[in-house]
CSV table of C-alpha atoms in Angstrom, one decimal:
chain,number,residue,atom,x,y,z
A,1,UNK,CA,205.4,31.2,129.7
A,2,UNK,CA,208.9,31.7,127.7
A,3,UNK,CA,210.5,28.0,127.9
A,4,UNK,CA,214.1,27.9,129.4
A,5,UNK,CA,216.7,28.3,126.8
A,6,UNK,CA,218.5,25.2,126.2
A,7,UNK,CA,222.3,25.4,127.8
A,8,UNK,CA,224.2,25.3,124.6
A,9,UNK,CA,221.9,28.5,123.2
A,10,UNK,CA,222.9,30.4,125.7
A,11,UNK,CA,225.4,32.9,124.6
A,12,UNK,CA,223.5,34.1,121.0
A,13,UNK,CA,220.4,34.0,122.8
A,14,UNK,CA,221.7,36.8,125.3
A,15,UNK,CA,222.9,38.8,122.5
A,16,UNK,CA,218.8,39.3,120.7
A,17,UNK,CA,216.9,39.5,123.9
A,18,UNK,CA,218.2,39.9,127.9
A,19,UNK,CA,217.6,37.6,130.2
A,20,UNK,CA,214.3,38.4,132.2
A,21,UNK,CA,217.4,40.1,135.2
A,22,UNK,CA,218.9,42.2,132.8
A,23,UNK,CA,215.5,43.5,131.3
A,24,UNK,CA,214.3,44.0,135.0
A,25,UNK,CA,217.8,45.9,135.5
A,26,UNK,CA,217.5,48.1,132.5
A,27,UNK,CA,213.7,49.0,132.7
A,28,UNK,CA,214.7,50.3,136.6
A,29,UNK,CA,217.7,52.2,134.9
A,30,UNK,CA,215.7,54.0,132.7
A,31,UNK,CA,216.3,54.3,128.7
A,32,UNK,CA,219.5,52.9,127.6
A,33,UNK,CA,221.8,54.6,125.1
A,34,UNK,CA,222.9,53.6,122.2
A,35,UNK,CA,226.6,52.1,122.0
A,36,UNK,CA,227.2,53.5,118.7
A,37,UNK,CA,229.7,56.6,117.5
A,38,UNK,CA,228.4,57.8,114.4
A,39,UNK,CA,224.5,57.9,116.5
A,40,UNK,CA,223.6,61.3,118.5
A,41,UNK,CA,226.1,61.2,121.0
A,42,UNK,CA,229.1,61.3,119.1
A,43,UNK,CA,227.7,64.4,116.9
A,44,UNK,CA,226.9,65.6,120.1
A,45,UNK,CA,230.9,65.0,120.9
A,46,UNK,CA,232.0,66.8,118.0
A,47,UNK,CA,229.8,69.8,117.8
A,48,UNK,CA,230.6,70.6,121.3
A,49,UNK,CA,234.4,69.9,120.7
A,50,UNK,CA,234.2,72.8,117.6
A,51,UNK,CA,231.8,75.6,119.2
A,52,UNK,CA,234.7,74.9,122.2
A,53,UNK,CA,237.4,75.6,119.5
A,54,UNK,CA,235.6,78.8,117.9
A,55,UNK,CA,235.1,80.0,121.2
A,56,UNK,CA,238.3,79.6,122.4
A,57,UNK,CA,239.8,81.2,119.2
A,58,UNK,CA,237.7,83.7,119.6
A,59,UNK,CA,239.0,84.5,122.7
A,60,UNK,CA,242.4,84.4,122.2
A,61,UNK,CA,241.3,86.8,118.6
A,62,UNK,CA,240.2,89.5,121.3
A,63,UNK,CA,242.7,89.2,123.5
A,64,UNK,CA,245.2,89.6,120.5
A,65,UNK,CA,243.2,92.6,119.0
A,66,UNK,CA,243.2,94.1,122.5
A,67,UNK,CA,246.8,93.3,123.2
A,68,UNK,CA,247.7,95.3,119.2
A,69,UNK,CA,245.7,98.4,120.4
A,70,UNK,CA,247.1,98.5,123.8
A,71,UNK,CA,250.5,98.4,122.1
A,72,UNK,CA,249.6,101.5,119.4
A,73,UNK,CA,248.6,103.3,122.5
A,74,UNK,CA,252.1,102.9,124.3
A,75,UNK,CA,253.7,104.0,121.0
A,76,UNK,CA,251.5,106.6,120.9
A,77,UNK,CA,251.7,107.9,124.6
A,78,UNK,CA,255.6,107.3,123.7
A,79,UNK,CA,255.9,109.7,120.3
A,80,UNK,CA,254.0,112.1,122.1
A,81,UNK,CA,256.8,112.4,125.0
A,82,UNK,CA,259.6,112.7,122.5
A,83,UNK,CA,257.7,115.1,120.3
A,84,UNK,CA,257.3,117.4,123.9
A,85,UNK,CA,260.7,116.8,125.2
A,86,UNK,CA,261.0,118.5,121.7
A,87,UNK,CA,265.0,117.2,121.2
A,88,UNK,CA,267.6,118.2,118.3
A,89,UNK,CA,265.2,121.0,117.6
A,90,UNK,CA,268.3,123.4,116.2
A,91,UNK,CA,270.5,123.8,113.2
A,92,UNK,CA,274.0,122.9,114.3
A,93,UNK,CA,276.6,123.8,111.9
A,94,UNK,CA,280.0,121.8,112.4
A,95,UNK,CA,283.0,120.5,110.4
A,96,UNK,CA,283.3,116.5,109.0
A,97,UNK,CA,286.3,114.5,108.9
A,98,UNK,CA,286.9,116.1,105.4
A,99,UNK,CA,286.8,119.2,106.8
A,100,UNK,CA,283.7,120.1,104.6
A,101,UNK,CA,281.5,122.3,106.8
A,102,UNK,CA,278.4,120.5,107.5
A,103,UNK,CA,275.2,121.2,108.9
A,104,UNK,CA,271.6,120.5,109.6
A,105,UNK,CA,269.9,120.9,106.5
A,106,UNK,CA,272.7,118.5,104.3
A,107,UNK,CA,271.1,115.2,106.3
A,108,UNK,CA,267.6,115.9,105.5
A,109,UNK,CA,266.3,113.4,102.8
A,110,UNK,CA,268.3,110.6,105.1
A,111,UNK,CA,267.7,108.6,108.4
A,112,UNK,CA,270.3,109.7,110.7
A,113,UNK,CA,271.4,107.3,113.3
A,114,UNK,CA,273.5,110.1,115.8
A,115,UNK,CA,276.3,109.1,118.5
A,116,UNK,CA,278.1,111.6,120.8
A,117,UNK,CA,281.4,110.4,122.0
A,118,UNK,CA,285.3,111.0,121.5
A,119,UNK,CA,288.1,109.6,120.5
A,120,UNK,CA,290.2,108.6,123.9
A,121,UNK,CA,287.5,106.9,125.3
A,122,UNK,CA,288.2,104.0,126.7
A,123,UNK,CA,285.9,101.2,125.6
A,124,UNK,CA,282.1,102.4,125.8
A,125,UNK,CA,282.5,104.9,122.7
A,126,UNK,CA,284.5,102.0,120.4
A,127,UNK,CA,281.3,99.7,121.8
A,128,UNK,CA,278.4,101.6,120.1
A,129,UNK,CA,279.9,102.5,117.2
A,130,UNK,CA,280.3,98.9,116.2
A,131,UNK,CA,277.4,98.3,117.5
A,132,UNK,CA,275.6,101.4,115.7
A,133,UNK,CA,278.0,100.4,112.2
A,134,UNK,CA,276.4,96.5,112.5
A,135,UNK,CA,272.4,98.3,113.0
A,136,UNK,CA,273.3,99.9,109.4
A,137,UNK,CA,274.5,97.1,108.2
A,138,UNK,CA,272.0,94.7,109.1
A,139,UNK,CA,269.9,97.3,107.8
A,140,UNK,CA,272.0,97.6,104.3
A,141,UNK,CA,270.9,93.4,103.6
A,142,UNK,CA,267.6,94.9,103.7
A,143,UNK,CA,267.1,96.7,99.9
A,144,UNK,CA,263.8,98.0,100.1
A,145,UNK,CA,264.6,100.0,103.5
A,146,UNK,CA,266.2,103.5,103.0
A,147,UNK,CA,269.9,103.6,103.6
A,148,UNK,CA,270.7,104.9,106.9
A,149,UNK,CA,273.7,108.1,107.8
A,150,UNK,CA,275.8,107.0,110.9
A,151,UNK,CA,277.0,110.2,112.4
A,152,UNK,CA,279.4,110.8,115.3
A,153,UNK,CA,279.4,114.1,116.8
A,154,UNK,CA,282.6,114.9,119.3
A,155,UNK,CA,281.9,116.1,123.1
A,156,UNK,CA,285.7,116.8,123.1
A,157,UNK,CA,286.2,119.4,120.9
A,158,UNK,CA,289.9,120.4,122.3
A,159,UNK,CA,291.1,117.0,121.0
A,160,UNK,CA,289.0,115.7,118.4
A,161,UNK,CA,290.1,117.9,115.2
A,162,UNK,CA,289.4,116.9,111.3
A,163,UNK,CA,292.6,114.9,111.5
A,164,UNK,CA,291.9,112.8,114.5
A,165,UNK,CA,288.1,112.6,113.7
A,166,UNK,CA,289.1,110.7,110.2
A,167,UNK,CA,291.7,108.7,111.8
A,168,UNK,CA,289.4,107.6,114.3
A,169,UNK,CA,286.1,107.1,112.2
A,170,UNK,CA,287.5,105.2,109.4
A,171,UNK,CA,287.4,102.1,111.5
A,172,UNK,CA,284.0,101.7,111.9
A,173,UNK,CA,281.5,101.9,109.9
A,174,UNK,CA,282.0,103.3,105.9
A,175,UNK,CA,279.5,105.4,105.4
A,176,UNK,CA,280.3,107.0,108.6
A,177,UNK,CA,280.6,110.5,109.0
A,178,UNK,CA,282.4,112.5,111.7
A,179,UNK,CA,281.9,115.8,113.4
A,180,UNK,CA,283.3,118.1,114.9
A,181,UNK,CA,283.8,121.8,115.2
A,182,UNK,CA,284.8,124.4,117.7
A,183,UNK,CA,284.2,124.2,121.0
A,184,UNK,CA,280.6,127.0,121.0
A,185,UNK,CA,279.4,125.1,118.0
A,186,UNK,CA,279.9,121.2,119.6
A,187,UNK,CA,278.2,122.6,122.7
A,188,UNK,CA,275.3,123.8,121.1
A,189,UNK,CA,275.0,120.7,118.9
A,190,UNK,CA,275.4,119.2,122.4
A,191,UNK,CA,272.4,121.1,123.8
A,192,UNK,CA,270.1,120.5,121.1
A,193,UNK,CA,270.2,117.1,121.8
A,194,UNK,CA,270.4,117.7,125.5
A,195,UNK,CA,273.4,115.7,125.6
A,196,UNK,CA,275.7,116.2,129.1
A,197,UNK,CA,279.2,116.0,128.9
A,198,UNK,CA,281.7,116.7,131.4
A,199,UNK,CA,285.3,116.8,131.3
A,200,UNK,CA,287.2,115.1,134.1
A,201,UNK,CA,290.3,115.8,135.9
A,202,UNK,CA,293.7,115.8,133.9
A,203,UNK,CA,296.5,113.6,134.3
A,204,UNK,CA,300.3,114.4,134.0
A,205,UNK,CA,300.2,113.8,130.4
A,206,UNK,CA,296.5,116.4,130.1
A,207,UNK,CA,295.0,113.3,129.5
A,208,UNK,CA,291.1,112.7,130.6
A,209,UNK,CA,288.2,111.1,130.6
A,210,UNK,CA,284.8,112.7,129.1
A,211,UNK,CA,281.9,111.8,131.2
A,212,UNK,CA,278.8,111.6,128.7
A,213,UNK,CA,275.3,110.6,128.3
A,214,UNK,CA,275.3,107.5,126.3
A,215,UNK,CA,272.8,107.4,123.8
A,216,UNK,CA,272.1,106.7,119.7
A,217,UNK,CA,269.5,108.6,118.4
A,218,UNK,CA,267.4,108.7,116.0
A,219,UNK,CA,266.6,110.9,113.4
A,220,UNK,CA,263.9,111.1,110.4
A,221,UNK,CA,263.9,112.7,107.3
A,222,UNK,CA,262.2,115.8,108.5
A,223,UNK,CA,265.3,116.2,110.8
A,224,UNK,CA,263.0,114.6,113.2
A,225,UNK,CA,264.0,113.4,116.8
A,226,UNK,CA,262.3,109.6,116.4
A,227,UNK,CA,263.5,107.7,119.2
A,228,UNK,CA,266.8,106.9,121.2
A,229,UNK,CA,268.3,103.7,122.6
A,230,UNK,CA,270.5,103.1,125.8
A,231,UNK,CA,273.3,100.8,125.8
A,232,UNK,CA,271.2,97.9,126.8
A,233,UNK,CA,269.8,97.6,123.5
A,234,UNK,CA,271.2,95.5,121.1
A,235,UNK,CA,271.4,95.9,118.0
A,236,UNK,CA,269.0,93.1,116.5
A,237,UNK,CA,266.8,95.4,118.8
A,238,UNK,CA,267.6,99.0,117.2
A,239,UNK,CA,267.5,97.6,113.5
A,240,UNK,CA,264.3,96.4,114.2
A,241,UNK,CA,263.0,99.6,115.8
A,242,UNK,CA,264.4,101.8,112.9
A,243,UNK,CA,263.0,99.4,109.9
A,244,UNK,CA,259.8,99.9,112.0
A,245,UNK,CA,259.6,103.7,112.2
A,246,UNK,CA,260.8,103.6,108.8
A,247,UNK,CA,257.6,101.1,107.9
A,248,UNK,CA,255.5,103.7,110.0
A,249,UNK,CA,257.0,106.9,108.0
A,250,UNK,CA,256.2,105.6,104.9
A,251,UNK,CA,252.5,104.7,105.6
A,252,UNK,CA,252.0,108.0,107.3
A,253,UNK,CA,253.4,109.8,104.2
A,254,UNK,CA,251.2,107.3,102.1
A,255,UNK,CA,248.3,108.4,103.9
A,256,UNK,CA,248.6,112.3,104.0
A,257,UNK,CA,248.7,111.8,99.5
A,258,UNK,CA,245.6,110.9,99.6
B,1,UNK,CA,299.2,112.2,122.0
B,2,UNK,CA,296.7,110.7,119.5
B,3,UNK,CA,294.1,108.4,120.5
B,4,UNK,CA,295.0,104.5,120.5
B,5,UNK,CA,293.6,103.1,116.8
B,6,UNK,CA,291.8,100.0,116.8
B,7,UNK,CA,295.3,97.6,117.3
B,8,UNK,CA,296.2,99.8,120.4
B,9,UNK,CA,292.2,99.4,122.0
B,10,UNK,CA,292.5,95.8,121.3
B,11,UNK,CA,295.7,95.3,123.0
B,12,UNK,CA,295.1,97.3,126.0
B,13,UNK,CA,291.6,94.9,126.5
B,14,UNK,CA,293.7,92.0,125.9
B,15,UNK,CA,295.7,92.8,128.9
B,16,UNK,CA,293.3,94.4,131.1
B,17,UNK,CA,291.1,91.2,130.5
B,18,UNK,CA,294.6,89.0,131.3
B,19,UNK,CA,294.7,90.8,134.5
B,20,UNK,CA,291.4,90.8,136.1
B,21,UNK,CA,291.8,86.7,134.9
B,22,UNK,CA,294.5,86.4,137.0
B,23,UNK,CA,293.3,89.0,139.9
B,24,UNK,CA,289.7,86.8,139.9
B,25,UNK,CA,291.5,83.5,139.8
B,26,UNK,CA,293.8,84.4,142.9
B,27,UNK,CA,291.6,86.4,145.2
B,28,UNK,CA,293.1,89.4,143.8
B,29,UNK,CA,296.5,88.6,145.0
B,30,UNK,CA,298.5,91.6,143.7
B,31,UNK,CA,301.5,89.8,144.0
B,32,UNK,CA,300.7,86.7,142.1
B,33,UNK,CA,299.6,88.9,139.2
B,34,UNK,CA,302.4,91.7,139.2
B,35,UNK,CA,303.8,90.6,135.4
B,36,UNK,CA,300.0,91.3,133.9
B,37,UNK,CA,299.9,94.4,135.8
B,38,UNK,CA,303.1,95.4,134.4
B,39,UNK,CA,301.7,94.7,130.9
B,40,UNK,CA,298.1,96.2,131.5
B,41,UNK,CA,300.5,99.6,132.5
B,42,UNK,CA,302.5,99.4,129.6
B,43,UNK,CA,299.3,98.6,126.7
B,44,UNK,CA,296.8,101.4,128.1
B,45,UNK,CA,297.6,105.3,128.2
B,46,UNK,CA,297.6,106.5,132.1
B,47,UNK,CA,294.0,107.6,131.8
B,48,UNK,CA,292.9,104.6,131.0
B,49,UNK,CA,294.2,102.6,133.1
B,50,UNK,CA,293.1,104.5,136.3
B,51,UNK,CA,289.5,104.2,134.4
B,52,UNK,CA,289.3,100.6,134.5
B,53,UNK,CA,291.1,100.5,137.9
B,54,UNK,CA,287.5,102.4,139.3
B,55,UNK,CA,285.3,100.0,136.6
B,56,UNK,CA,287.0,96.9,138.2
B,57,UNK,CA,286.2,98.2,141.4
B,58,UNK,CA,282.9,99.1,140.7
B,59,UNK,CA,281.8,95.5,139.1
B,60,UNK,CA,283.4,94.0,142.1
B,61,UNK,CA,281.2,96.3,144.6
B,62,UNK,CA,278.1,95.6,142.4
B,63,UNK,CA,278.7,91.1,142.5
B,64,UNK,CA,278.8,92.2,146.2
B,65,UNK,CA,275.6,93.6,146.8
B,66,UNK,CA,273.6,91.2,144.3
B,67,UNK,CA,275.3,88.4,146.0
B,68,UNK,CA,275.2,89.8,149.8
B,69,UNK,CA,271.7,91.2,149.6
B,70,UNK,CA,271.0,94.6,150.0
B,71,UNK,CA,270.6,95.8,153.9
B,72,UNK,CA,268.3,98.4,154.1
B,73,UNK,CA,269.4,101.6,156.5
B,74,UNK,CA,267.5,103.1,158.8
B,75,UNK,CA,265.7,105.9,158.3
B,76,UNK,CA,265.5,109.1,160.8
B,77,UNK,CA,263.7,107.0,164.0
B,78,UNK,CA,259.7,107.2,164.0
B,79,UNK,CA,258.2,109.4,167.2
């Protein structure tokens, strides 16, 4: 039988050998866990953490991939819809603000941002043309992108002659081209782009407002209508969209060359 | 009559904004805002004055709808 330890050496004895009471308790609980962090439990914890992170990362990656695929699919659908609408197929022939005759052919090879409006417009047309000018300025800053050609076509040929167009457009972007013509020519251009235009009631001065579709159209260098932007889109969103179309156009073209 | 240029447009819009600010402040008190009304009418073509009046009516109407909520009209009685 073990002799009882002396009182003054009680503490050290506790550390090295459990008292009979502790021994009984520990046996009834089963094998004891080691306390060391560098030991098996610590490793298991680290492994579990790594596995969880990898698994979580994997899930995020998969989700991102699926989202990307979905975005592509949506983009494809939109392109298909636009193709079917087949806007801007015709060949317009109009007079620019310098009096020169311009046809759709003249604009092939350039990216075009097109807006229909009229010079007597109270607020919307100046706003949209300012926005369009900002978009062109933003895109101009990126020297790797081709320069965009902004175009303004009137829906009010009765009043918007060459002189009126020249006066109006010079207050917007320097590259902005204004196009007008005979009522027939203008009507044909408007119809090409499915533009709605309706002359309102004339007042005593003969002044009137033209109600019309408020959209900025994007046309690619092949003369194909690619996209449109309404009043809700700001210049940054439009510039971003145009940039993406340009980059896609480039990759599509290089794929064809291979 | 030629279209207003950039300067004239800006002057018209400023006069319009001043008028609207006055009307908004005084609950559409036309009398109190008469000087603003006069300046607005002299800065803008008549056609634009009419257009902006209609525009304001529309904006006020929209505000009303958004604040008061939309009451669904009762459809034809179901039998």
